[in-house]
Amino acid sequence: MAAELTISCIKADVGGFVGHSAIHPALKDEAGRQLEIARRRGMLIDFHVTACGDDLGLLMTHRLGIDNHEVHRLAWDVFDICTRVAKELKLYGAGQDLLKDAFSGNVRGMGPGIAEMTIVERPSEPIIVFFADKTSAGAWNLPLFRMFADPFNTAGLVISPAMHDGFRFRVLDVRKGTTITLSTPEEMYDLLVFIGAPGRYVVERVTAKSTGAIGAVSSTQRLALIAGRYVGKDDPVCVVRAQGEFPAVGEVLEPFTMPHIVEGWMRGSRYGPLMPCRVGDAHPGRFDGPPRVIALGFQIAEGQLIGPRDMFDDPGFDEARHLCNVIADHLRRHGPFEPHRLPMEEMEYTTLPEVMKKLADRWQPVNGHAVSGEVVETLPASVAS
Ligand code: F6R
Ligand code: MG
Ligand code: MG
């Protein structure tokens, strides 16, 4: 049997340049130097360092499997060393996503975002790696649904015998820490019950029913739930395999022609459209946004990452970008009002509760009838009955 290959995509915000808009080239250079040492030692087969907004992304290939201690330690150490560089340059929020003081075996739950998959490399293996900034893990729900379950997006679901059986989606309930696996097309409506609420339910992975092979994996960590307070956005990553039993490259990219509205813009407090952009434009500046997504395409050859091709560097996405700006203008005019601002329940994960706490004593019961913060019936008995 062919050797298994693991693709590990691990990212963290360890310092922004300027503010939270982008990263300094020195961080990418340092990360590249560190990963090159690991490659020469034979631990990695190949790697690529990138950035989306203020997040540093490490893409690595190796034979060590997912959740591997050495690979996770390497990523942690790279982020740690880059934090030192960020501190020297006094970059903004140096070390922001490293939520624990010391590495403890696995970077899961320690701050960095992780998407890993182990595959048997096909005769030709195209993959697309997505990185987003100013949003959270649920941002992939809609595009993953479109790619793998929506025949209006993916022609292959209808006309390709290799895809016609459909896919399985594993969904994580980020609050309870439980997962459910649902099969499309037959459980499509059940799937939408959950993934239509991307703040709580997040698509973790997608597998092909025809072969059982993994087609997509995304990072699912929610920083606020790990830290217990607002510490910046999760800024998720997602790895998708293309062609053959999986959607074609164009079917993988097509969902991003509809700039869907995601949470996470400005202070993690606003909804905004997700703008597909080329890597050189992945530096959100307007109101710290709008949220960005980049797509790096690779062909894998015996674990080597041939690429990247900057997949959104294509005039075919110009209209999506234009529409993003139109939607952004309209939402921005709502200022501090919903639905630009997140609903109260989601604002719990921002800095707003600290402000609200100061005003807690100023609330007066209506007619002196409020009991422990709850609204009570104040109508006269004659009217109420
Ligand atoms: C960061 C982000 C930014 C910051 C904002 C305030 O991911 O989305 O919009 O939340 O720039 O940053 P602080 O609180 O660091 O001053
Ligand atoms: Mg940041
Ligand atoms: Mg970020």
Short mmCIF file of C-alpha atoms and ligand atoms in Angstrom, two decimals:
data_model
loop_
_atom_site.label_atom_id
_atom_site.label_comp_id
_atom_site.label_asym_id
_atom_site.label_seq_id
_atom_site.Cartn_x
_atom_site.Cartn_y
_atom_site.Cartn_z
CA MET A 1 0.00 0.00 0.00
CA ALA A 2 1.19 3.52 -0.84
CA ALA A 3 2.71 5.48 2.03
CA GLU A 4 0.33 7.77 3.83
CA LEU A 5 0.98 11.47 3.69
CA THR A 6 -0.14 14.00 6.28
CA ILE A 7 -0.91 17.60 5.41
CA SER A 8 -0.76 19.84 8.48
CA CYS A 9 -1.95 23.40 8.26
CA ILE A 10 -1.37 25.30 11.50
CA LYS A 11 -1.81 29.05 11.96
CA ALA A 12 -1.58 31.70 14.64
CA ASP A 13 -1.63 35.44 15.11
CA VAL A 14 1.65 36.17 16.88
CA GLY A 15 1.84 39.88 16.09
CA GLY A 16 0.32 42.30 13.62
CA PHE A 17 1.84 44.92 11.29
CA VAL A 18 0.30 47.53 11.45
CA GLY A 19 -2.28 46.92 14.19
CA HIS A 20 -4.20 43.79 13.18
CA SER A 21 -4.00 44.40 9.42
CA ALA A 22 -1.11 42.22 8.21
CA ILE A 23 2.12 40.58 9.35
CA HIS A 24 5.68 41.88 9.05
CA PRO A 25 7.84 40.07 6.45
CA ALA A 26 10.39 39.28 9.19
CA LEU A 27 7.90 36.82 10.74
CA LYS A 28 7.41 34.93 7.49
CA ASP A 29 11.17 34.85 6.92
CA GLU A 30 11.83 33.51 10.41
CA ALA A 31 9.11 30.86 10.08
CA GLY A 32 10.57 29.79 6.73
CA ARG A 33 14.06 29.48 8.25
CA GLN A 34 12.79 27.30 11.10
CA LEU A 35 10.75 25.02 8.86
CA GLU A 36 13.67 24.67 6.44
CA ILE A 37 15.77 23.32 9.33
CA ALA A 38 13.03 20.76 10.06
CA ARG A 39 12.87 19.82 6.37
CA ARG A 40 16.65 19.30 6.19
CA ARG A 41 16.46 17.11 9.29
CA GLY A 42 13.98 14.94 7.39
CA MET A 43 11.03 15.62 9.66
CA LEU A 44 9.08 17.51 7.02
CA ILE A 45 8.88 16.58 3.36
CA ASP A 46 7.95 20.10 2.35
CA PHE A 47 6.38 23.30 3.67
CA HIS A 48 4.98 26.65 2.66
CA VAL A 49 4.68 29.76 4.80
CA THR A 50 1.94 32.28 4.10
CA ALA A 51 -0.10 34.99 5.75
CA CYS A 52 -3.68 36.15 5.65
CA GLY A 53 -4.18 39.43 7.47
CA ASP A 54 -2.36 39.26 10.81
CA ASP A 55 -2.19 35.46 10.81
CA LEU A 56 0.91 33.45 10.04
CA GLY A 57 0.13 30.17 8.27
CA LEU A 58 2.37 27.09 8.21
CA LEU A 59 1.55 24.41 5.68
CA MET A 60 3.61 21.24 6.17
CA THR A 61 3.73 17.76 4.64
CA HIS A 62 5.19 14.75 6.47
CA ARG A 63 4.70 11.05 7.23
CA LEU A 64 4.10 11.38 10.97
CA GLY A 65 0.29 11.40 11.02
CA ILE A 66 -2.18 13.88 12.47
CA ASP A 67 -1.91 15.19 16.03
CA ASN A 68 1.78 14.29 15.99
CA HIS A 69 3.67 15.57 19.00
CA GLU A 70 6.84 16.50 17.05
CA VAL A 71 4.99 18.37 14.30
CA HIS A 72 2.84 20.26 16.79
CA ARG A 73 5.88 21.08 18.90
CA LEU A 74 7.62 22.38 15.77
CA ALA A 75 4.67 24.65 14.95
CA TRP A 76 4.50 25.88 18.55
CA ASP A 77 8.24 26.60 18.59
CA VAL A 78 8.02 28.47 15.27
CA PHE A 79 5.22 30.64 16.66
CA ASP A 80 7.17 31.14 19.86
CA ILE A 81 10.34 32.23 18.00
CA CYS A 82 8.26 34.48 15.72
CA THR A 83 6.70 36.00 18.85
CA ARG A 84 10.21 36.95 19.99
CA VAL A 85 10.80 38.64 16.63
CA ALA A 86 7.42 40.37 16.94
CA LYS A 87 8.35 41.59 20.43
CA GLU A 88 11.68 42.99 19.21
CA LEU A 89 9.87 44.96 16.50
CA LYS A 90 7.11 45.83 19.00
CA LEU A 91 4.55 44.51 16.56
CA TYR A 92 0.95 44.66 17.66
CA GLY A 93 -0.41 41.89 19.91
CA ALA A 94 2.86 39.89 19.93
CA GLY A 95 2.13 36.29 20.92
CA GLN A 96 -1.62 36.96 20.93
CA ASP A 97 -2.79 33.47 19.96
CA LEU A 98 -0.36 31.54 22.18
CA LEU A 99 -2.80 31.16 25.03
CA LYS A 100 -0.73 28.78 27.16
CA ASP A 101 2.71 29.39 28.61
CA ALA A 102 4.31 26.12 27.61
CA PHE A 103 3.72 23.44 24.99
CA SER A 104 1.99 20.37 26.39
CA GLY A 105 2.02 17.74 23.67
CA ASN A 106 -0.54 19.03 21.15
CA VAL A 107 -1.33 22.55 19.93
CA ARG A 108 -5.06 21.80 19.96
CA GLY A 109 -6.70 23.91 22.65
CA MET A 110 -3.60 26.10 23.02
CA GLY A 111 -4.61 28.87 20.62
CA PRO A 112 -3.28 28.11 17.12
CA GLY A 113 -5.78 26.90 14.50
CA ILE A 114 -5.19 23.44 13.03
CA ALA A 115 -6.50 21.57 10.00
CA GLU A 116 -4.80 18.24 9.33
CA MET A 117 -5.57 15.30 7.08
CA THR A 118 -3.83 12.04 6.28
CA ILE A 119 -4.23 10.86 2.70
CA VAL A 120 -2.98 8.29 0.28
CA GLU A 121 -1.61 10.50 -2.47
CA ARG A 122 -3.46 9.94 -5.74
CA PRO A 123 -1.63 9.76 -9.10
CA SER A 124 -2.35 13.48 -9.28
CA GLU A 125 -3.32 15.28 -6.07
CA PRO A 126 -4.64 18.87 -6.39
CA ILE A 127 -5.44 20.59 -3.09
CA ILE A 128 -6.69 24.06 -2.22
CA VAL A 129 -5.76 25.56 1.14
CA PHE A 130 -7.95 28.40 2.38
CA PHE A 131 -6.92 30.92 5.04
CA ALA A 132 -9.34 33.54 6.37
CA ASP A 133 -8.90 36.60 8.58
CA LYS A 134 -11.43 38.49 10.75
CA THR A 135 -13.85 35.62 11.05
CA SER A 136 -14.33 32.27 12.79
CA ALA A 137 -14.43 28.57 11.99
CA GLY A 138 -18.10 28.45 11.01
CA ALA A 139 -17.25 30.66 8.02
CA TRP A 140 -16.48 27.47 6.03
CA ASN A 141 -19.92 25.92 6.65
CA LEU A 142 -21.64 27.55 3.72
CA PRO A 143 -18.85 27.10 1.14
CA LEU A 144 -18.24 23.47 2.23
CA PHE A 145 -21.95 22.74 1.91
CA ARG A 146 -21.98 24.30 -1.56
CA MET A 147 -18.85 22.41 -2.69
CA PHE A 148 -19.85 18.97 -1.44
CA ALA A 149 -23.67 18.98 -1.29
CA ASP A 150 -25.18 21.62 -3.57
CA PRO A 151 -25.81 20.56 -7.18
CA PHE A 152 -26.38 24.19 -8.15
CA ASN A 153 -22.70 24.76 -7.27
CA THR A 154 -21.12 21.40 -8.03
CA ALA A 155 -22.11 19.92 -11.35
CA GLY A 156 -20.24 16.72 -10.51
CA LEU A 157 -22.78 15.76 -7.83
CA VAL A 158 -25.25 15.17 -10.65
CA ILE A 159 -23.13 14.13 -13.62
CA SER A 160 -20.00 12.46 -12.23
CA PRO A 161 -20.37 8.76 -11.26
CA ALA A 162 -17.41 9.25 -8.87
CA MET A 163 -19.34 11.88 -6.86
CA HIS A 164 -22.95 10.88 -7.30
CA ASP A 165 -23.11 8.90 -4.01
CA GLY A 166 -22.51 12.12 -2.08
CA PHE A 167 -20.50 12.94 1.03
CA ARG A 168 -20.46 12.65 4.80
CA PHE A 169 -20.14 15.80 6.92
CA ARG A 170 -18.81 15.62 10.47
CA VAL A 171 -20.15 18.56 12.45
CA LEU A 172 -18.83 19.78 15.79
CA ASP A 173 -21.00 21.43 18.43
CA VAL A 174 -18.38 23.89 19.71
CA ARG A 175 -20.24 24.52 22.97
CA LYS A 176 -20.82 20.90 23.97
CA GLY A 177 -17.72 19.41 22.33
CA THR A 178 -19.77 16.68 20.62
CA THR A 179 -19.86 15.65 16.96
CA ILE A 180 -22.48 14.26 14.61
CA THR A 181 -21.92 12.76 11.16
CA LEU A 182 -24.59 13.34 8.52
CA SER A 183 -24.79 11.91 5.04
CA THR A 184 -25.80 13.88 1.95
CA PRO A 185 -27.91 14.01 -0.12
CA GLU A 186 -30.33 11.99 2.06
CA GLU A 187 -29.72 13.89 5.31
CA MET A 188 -29.15 17.28 3.70
CA TYR A 189 -32.02 18.95 5.54
CA ASP A 190 -30.81 17.53 8.87
CA LEU A 191 -27.33 18.86 8.13
CA LEU A 192 -28.72 22.33 7.45
CA VAL A 193 -30.56 22.29 10.79
CA PHE A 194 -27.15 22.60 12.42
CA ILE A 195 -24.64 24.16 10.02
CA GLY A 196 -26.99 27.07 9.29
CA ALA A 197 -25.94 28.24 12.79
CA PRO A 198 -22.19 28.56 12.19
CA GLY A 199 -21.45 30.23 15.55
CA ARG A 200 -22.28 26.97 17.28
CA TYR A 201 -22.03 24.14 14.74
CA VAL A 202 -18.94 23.85 12.58
CA VAL A 203 -18.18 21.45 9.72
CA GLU A 204 -15.04 19.65 10.85
CA ARG A 205 -14.44 17.29 7.94
CA VAL A 206 -16.02 15.92 4.80
CA THR A 207 -15.46 12.40 3.42
CA ALA A 208 -16.48 10.79 0.12
CA LYS A 209 -19.10 8.06 0.49
CA SER A 210 -17.80 6.23 -2.59
CA THR A 211 -14.28 5.66 -1.21
CA GLY A 212 -14.33 6.81 2.42
CA ALA A 213 -11.47 9.18 1.56
CA ILE A 214 -11.22 12.53 3.29
CA GLY A 215 -12.08 15.50 1.06
CA ALA A 216 -11.90 18.48 3.40
CA VAL A 217 -10.84 19.39 6.91
CA SER A 218 -11.15 22.69 8.73
CA SER A 219 -9.89 24.26 11.91
CA THR A 220 -12.60 24.43 14.55
CA GLN A 221 -11.07 26.06 17.60
CA ARG A 222 -12.84 29.02 19.18
CA LEU A 223 -10.31 31.20 20.97
CA ALA A 224 -12.87 32.86 23.22
CA LEU A 225 -14.02 29.45 24.51
CA ILE A 226 -10.40 28.41 25.21
CA ALA A 227 -9.40 31.68 26.88
CA GLY A 228 -12.77 32.45 28.49
CA ARG A 229 -12.60 36.00 27.14
CA TYR A 230 -12.23 37.89 23.86
CA VAL A 231 -8.72 37.41 22.50
CA GLY A 232 -9.16 38.17 18.79
CA LYS A 233 -10.85 36.18 16.08
CA ASP A 234 -10.24 32.51 15.32
CA ASP A 235 -9.35 33.19 11.68
CA PRO A 236 -9.82 29.65 10.41
CA VAL A 237 -8.08 27.48 7.80
CA CYS A 238 -9.47 24.75 5.59
CA VAL A 239 -7.81 22.16 3.32
CA VAL A 240 -9.81 20.75 0.41
CA ARG A 241 -8.85 18.01 -2.06
CA ALA A 242 -10.05 18.51 -5.62
CA GLN A 243 -10.88 16.51 -8.76
CA GLY A 244 -11.75 12.85 -9.20
CA GLU A 245 -14.15 11.78 -6.43
CA PHE A 246 -13.99 15.34 -5.05
CA PRO A 247 -15.29 18.62 -6.51
CA ALA A 248 -13.28 20.06 -9.41
CA VAL A 249 -10.98 22.99 -8.60
CA GLY A 250 -13.55 25.37 -10.10
CA GLU A 251 -16.33 23.80 -8.00
CA VAL A 252 -14.21 24.25 -4.88
CA LEU A 253 -13.72 27.96 -5.66
CA GLU A 254 -17.21 28.73 -6.97
CA PRO A 255 -18.92 29.24 -3.54
CA PHE A 256 -16.72 32.30 -2.98
CA THR A 257 -18.33 34.14 -5.91
CA MET A 258 -21.21 34.78 -3.47
CA PRO A 259 -19.63 36.82 -0.70
CA HIS A 260 -21.50 35.37 2.23
CA ILE A 261 -21.87 37.29 5.46
CA VAL A 262 -19.66 36.11 8.30
CA GLU A 263 -19.07 37.25 11.84
CA GLY A 264 -15.79 38.67 13.09
CA TRP A 265 -15.22 42.06 11.48
CA MET A 266 -13.95 44.87 13.77
CA ARG A 267 -13.36 43.73 17.35
CA GLY A 268 -15.08 40.44 16.55
CA SER A 269 -18.31 42.39 16.87
CA ARG A 270 -19.62 42.86 13.34
CA TYR A 271 -21.02 40.89 10.46
CA GLY A 272 -19.42 41.54 7.10
CA PRO A 273 -19.02 39.92 3.67
CA LEU A 274 -16.14 37.48 3.17
CA MET A 275 -13.95 38.89 0.39
CA PRO A 276 -12.03 36.40 -1.78
CA CYS A 277 -8.72 38.08 -2.61
CA ARG A 278 -5.26 37.40 -3.93
CA VAL A 279 -2.54 36.86 -1.33
CA GLY A 280 -1.12 40.35 -1.97
CA ASP A 281 -4.47 41.89 -1.02
CA ALA A 282 -4.99 39.89 2.16
CA HIS A 283 -4.40 42.85 4.46
CA PRO A 284 -7.76 44.00 5.82
CA GLY A 285 -7.62 47.77 6.35
CA ARG A 286 -11.10 49.16 6.01
CA PHE A 287 -12.66 49.10 9.49
CA ASP A 288 -10.15 46.25 10.09
CA GLY A 289 -11.77 44.36 7.23
CA PRO A 290 -13.82 43.37 5.41
CA PRO A 291 -13.03 39.74 6.35
CA ARG A 292 -10.69 38.12 3.81
CA VAL A 293 -10.15 34.68 2.38
CA ILE A 294 -7.22 33.51 0.25
CA ALA A 295 -6.94 30.22 -1.66
CA LEU A 296 -3.60 28.57 -2.34
CA GLY A 297 -3.58 25.78 -4.91
CA PHE A 298 -0.96 23.03 -4.93
CA GLN A 299 -0.28 19.82 -6.77
CA ILE A 300 1.28 17.33 -4.40
CA ALA A 301 4.09 15.17 -5.78
CA GLU A 302 5.41 12.54 -3.34
CA GLY A 303 4.66 14.98 -0.56
CA GLN A 304 6.28 17.97 -2.29
CA LEU A 305 4.03 21.02 -2.46
CA ILE A 306 4.16 22.08 -6.10
CA GLY A 307 2.91 25.65 -6.00
CA PRO A 308 1.24 27.66 -4.74
CA ARG A 309 -1.01 29.10 -7.36
CA ASP A 310 -2.87 32.11 -6.00
CA MET A 311 -6.35 30.92 -6.96
CA PHE A 312 -8.31 34.13 -6.27
CA ASP A 313 -5.83 36.15 -8.36
CA ASP A 314 -8.36 35.87 -11.15
CA PRO A 315 -10.64 38.51 -12.73
CA GLY A 316 -13.39 35.89 -12.40
CA PHE A 317 -13.66 36.98 -8.74
CA ASP A 318 -13.76 40.74 -9.47
CA GLU A 319 -17.55 40.89 -9.28
CA ALA A 320 -17.51 39.11 -5.91
CA ARG A 321 -15.01 41.66 -4.63
CA HIS A 322 -17.11 44.53 -5.98
CA LEU A 323 -20.24 43.08 -4.41
CA CYS A 324 -18.34 42.74 -1.12
CA ASN A 325 -17.60 46.45 -1.15
CA VAL A 326 -21.24 47.30 -1.90
CA ILE A 327 -22.47 45.03 0.94
CA ALA A 328 -19.75 46.38 3.23
CA ASP A 329 -20.91 49.97 2.57
CA HIS A 330 -24.50 49.06 3.34
CA LEU A 331 -23.72 47.15 6.52
CA ARG A 332 -21.31 49.84 7.72
CA ARG A 333 -24.09 52.43 7.55
CA HIS A 334 -25.83 50.52 10.35
CA GLY A 335 -22.94 51.54 12.62
CA PRO A 336 -23.59 50.26 16.14
CA PHE A 337 -26.91 48.65 15.22
CA GLU A 338 -27.80 45.07 14.47
CA PRO A 339 -27.70 43.33 12.06
CA HIS A 340 -24.25 44.82 11.39
CA ARG A 341 -23.48 44.32 15.08
CA LEU A 342 -23.69 40.74 16.29
CA PRO A 343 -26.73 39.74 18.38
CA MET A 344 -26.34 40.11 22.15
CA GLU A 345 -25.69 36.40 22.69
CA GLU A 346 -22.66 36.50 20.38
CA MET A 347 -21.48 39.83 21.80
CA GLU A 348 -20.81 37.92 25.03
CA TYR A 349 -17.56 36.85 23.39
CA THR A 350 -16.41 40.44 22.80
CA THR A 351 -15.36 43.18 25.21
CA LEU A 352 -18.93 44.55 25.43
CA PRO A 353 -19.90 42.74 28.69
CA GLU A 354 -17.16 44.69 30.51
CA VAL A 355 -18.87 47.93 29.49
CA MET A 356 -22.32 46.59 30.37
CA LYS A 357 -21.16 45.57 33.84
CA LYS A 358 -20.56 49.24 34.72
CA LEU A 359 -24.16 50.08 33.88
CA ALA A 360 -25.75 47.12 35.65
CA ASP A 361 -26.76 49.14 38.75
CA ARG A 362 -28.43 51.85 36.68
CA TRP A 363 -31.27 49.58 35.56
CA GLN A 364 -34.47 50.27 37.49
CA PRO A 365 -37.36 47.83 37.79
CA VAL A 366 -40.56 48.91 35.99
CA ASN A 367 -43.14 49.80 38.68
CA GLY A 368 -40.81 48.22 41.20
CA HIS A 369 -41.76 44.75 39.95
CA ALA A 370 -38.56 43.25 38.56
CA VAL A 371 -37.35 40.13 40.37
CA SER A 372 -33.71 39.00 39.96
CA GLY A 373 -33.44 40.65 36.59
CA GLU A 374 -36.48 38.94 35.08
CA VAL A 375 -39.45 40.81 33.64
CA VAL A 376 -42.57 40.12 35.71
CA GLU A 377 -46.24 40.63 34.94
CA THR A 378 -47.11 44.24 35.83
CA LEU A 379 -50.61 44.47 34.41
CA PRO A 380 -53.39 45.05 36.97
CA ALA A 381 -55.09 41.77 37.86
CA SER A 382 -58.39 42.95 36.33
CA VAL A 383 -56.72 43.54 32.92
CA ALA A 384 -54.53 40.45 33.05
CA SER A 385 -57.33 38.02 33.81
C1 F6R B 1 -8.50 41.51 15.51
C2 F6R B 1 -9.57 42.35 15.06
C3 F6R B 1 -9.47 43.82 15.24
C4 F6R B 1 -9.32 44.23 16.71
C5 F6R B 1 -9.35 45.76 16.86
C6 F6R B 1 -9.12 46.18 18.29
O1 F6R B 1 -8.65 40.21 15.03
O2 F6R B 1 -10.51 41.88 14.54
O3 F6R B 1 -10.60 44.44 14.67
O4 F6R B 1 -10.31 43.63 17.48
O5 F6R B 1 -8.35 46.35 16.06
O6 F6R B 1 -7.93 45.63 18.70
P1 F6R B 1 -7.33 45.76 20.18
O7 F6R B 1 -8.42 45.31 21.10
O8 F6R B 1 -6.16 44.85 20.15
O9 F6R B 1 -6.99 47.22 20.35
MG MG B 2 -4.89 39.99 15.44
MG MG B 3 -6.30 37.59 12.42
#
